[in-house]
Coordinates of N, CA and C in Angstrom, one line a residue:
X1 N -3.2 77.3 13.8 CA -3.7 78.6 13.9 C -4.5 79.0 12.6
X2 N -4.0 78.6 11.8 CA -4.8 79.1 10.3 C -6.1 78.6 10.1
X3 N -6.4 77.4 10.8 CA -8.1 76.7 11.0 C -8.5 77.7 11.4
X4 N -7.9 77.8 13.0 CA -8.9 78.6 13.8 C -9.6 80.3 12.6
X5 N -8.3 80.4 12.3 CA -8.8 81.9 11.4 C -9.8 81.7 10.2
X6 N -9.6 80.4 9.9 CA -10.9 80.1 9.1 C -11.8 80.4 9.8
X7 N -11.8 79.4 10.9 CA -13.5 79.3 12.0 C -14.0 80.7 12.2
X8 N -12.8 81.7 12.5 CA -13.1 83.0 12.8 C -13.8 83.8 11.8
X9 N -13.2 83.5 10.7 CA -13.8 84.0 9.3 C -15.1 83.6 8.7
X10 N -15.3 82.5 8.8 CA -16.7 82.1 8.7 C -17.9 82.7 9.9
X11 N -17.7 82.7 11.1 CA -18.1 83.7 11.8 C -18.2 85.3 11.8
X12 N -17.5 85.6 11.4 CA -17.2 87.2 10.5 C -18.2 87.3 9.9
X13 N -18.7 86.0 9.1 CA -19.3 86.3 8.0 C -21.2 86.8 8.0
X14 N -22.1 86.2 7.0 CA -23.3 86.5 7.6 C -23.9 85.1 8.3
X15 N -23.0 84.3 8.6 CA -23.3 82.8 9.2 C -23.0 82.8 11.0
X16 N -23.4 84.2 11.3 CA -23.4 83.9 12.9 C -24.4 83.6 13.6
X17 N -23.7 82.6 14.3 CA -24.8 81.6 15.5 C -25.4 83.0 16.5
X18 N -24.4 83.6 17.3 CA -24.7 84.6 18.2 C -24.7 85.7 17.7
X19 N -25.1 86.2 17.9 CA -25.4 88.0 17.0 C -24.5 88.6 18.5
X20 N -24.3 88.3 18.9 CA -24.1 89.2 20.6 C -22.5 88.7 19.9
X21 N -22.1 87.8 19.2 CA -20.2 87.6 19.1 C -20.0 88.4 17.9
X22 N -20.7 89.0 17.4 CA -20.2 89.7 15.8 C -19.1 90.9 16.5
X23 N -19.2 91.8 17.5 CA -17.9 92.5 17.8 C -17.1 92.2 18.2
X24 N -17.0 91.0 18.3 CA -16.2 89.9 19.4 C -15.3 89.9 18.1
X25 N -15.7 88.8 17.5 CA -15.3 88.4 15.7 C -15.0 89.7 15.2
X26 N -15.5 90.4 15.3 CA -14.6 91.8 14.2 C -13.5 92.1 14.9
X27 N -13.4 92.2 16.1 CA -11.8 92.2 16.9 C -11.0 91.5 16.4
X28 N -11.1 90.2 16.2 CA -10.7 89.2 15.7 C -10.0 89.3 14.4
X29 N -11.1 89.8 13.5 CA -11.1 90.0 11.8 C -9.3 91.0 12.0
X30 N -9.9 92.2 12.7 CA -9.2 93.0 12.5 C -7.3 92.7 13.4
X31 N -7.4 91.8 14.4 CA -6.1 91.4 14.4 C -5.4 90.5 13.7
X32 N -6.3 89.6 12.9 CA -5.6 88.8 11.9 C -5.7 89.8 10.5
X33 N -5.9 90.6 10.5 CA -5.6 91.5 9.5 C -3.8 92.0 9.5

């Protein structure tokens, strides 16, 4: 699980493939918060 929240975090970051997943990923950000 902790990878994956890496992978998620690097996506968070300004290194996104899809611009359309960045609120996807801040969902994300914000439940592993």
């Amino acid at each position: 699980a902790a990878q994956q929240k890496s992978k998620l975090k690097v996506y968070a970051g300004p290194e996104h493939p899809h611009p359309a997943n960045q609120p996807k990923t801040f969902e994300f950000n914000q439940v592993a918060q």
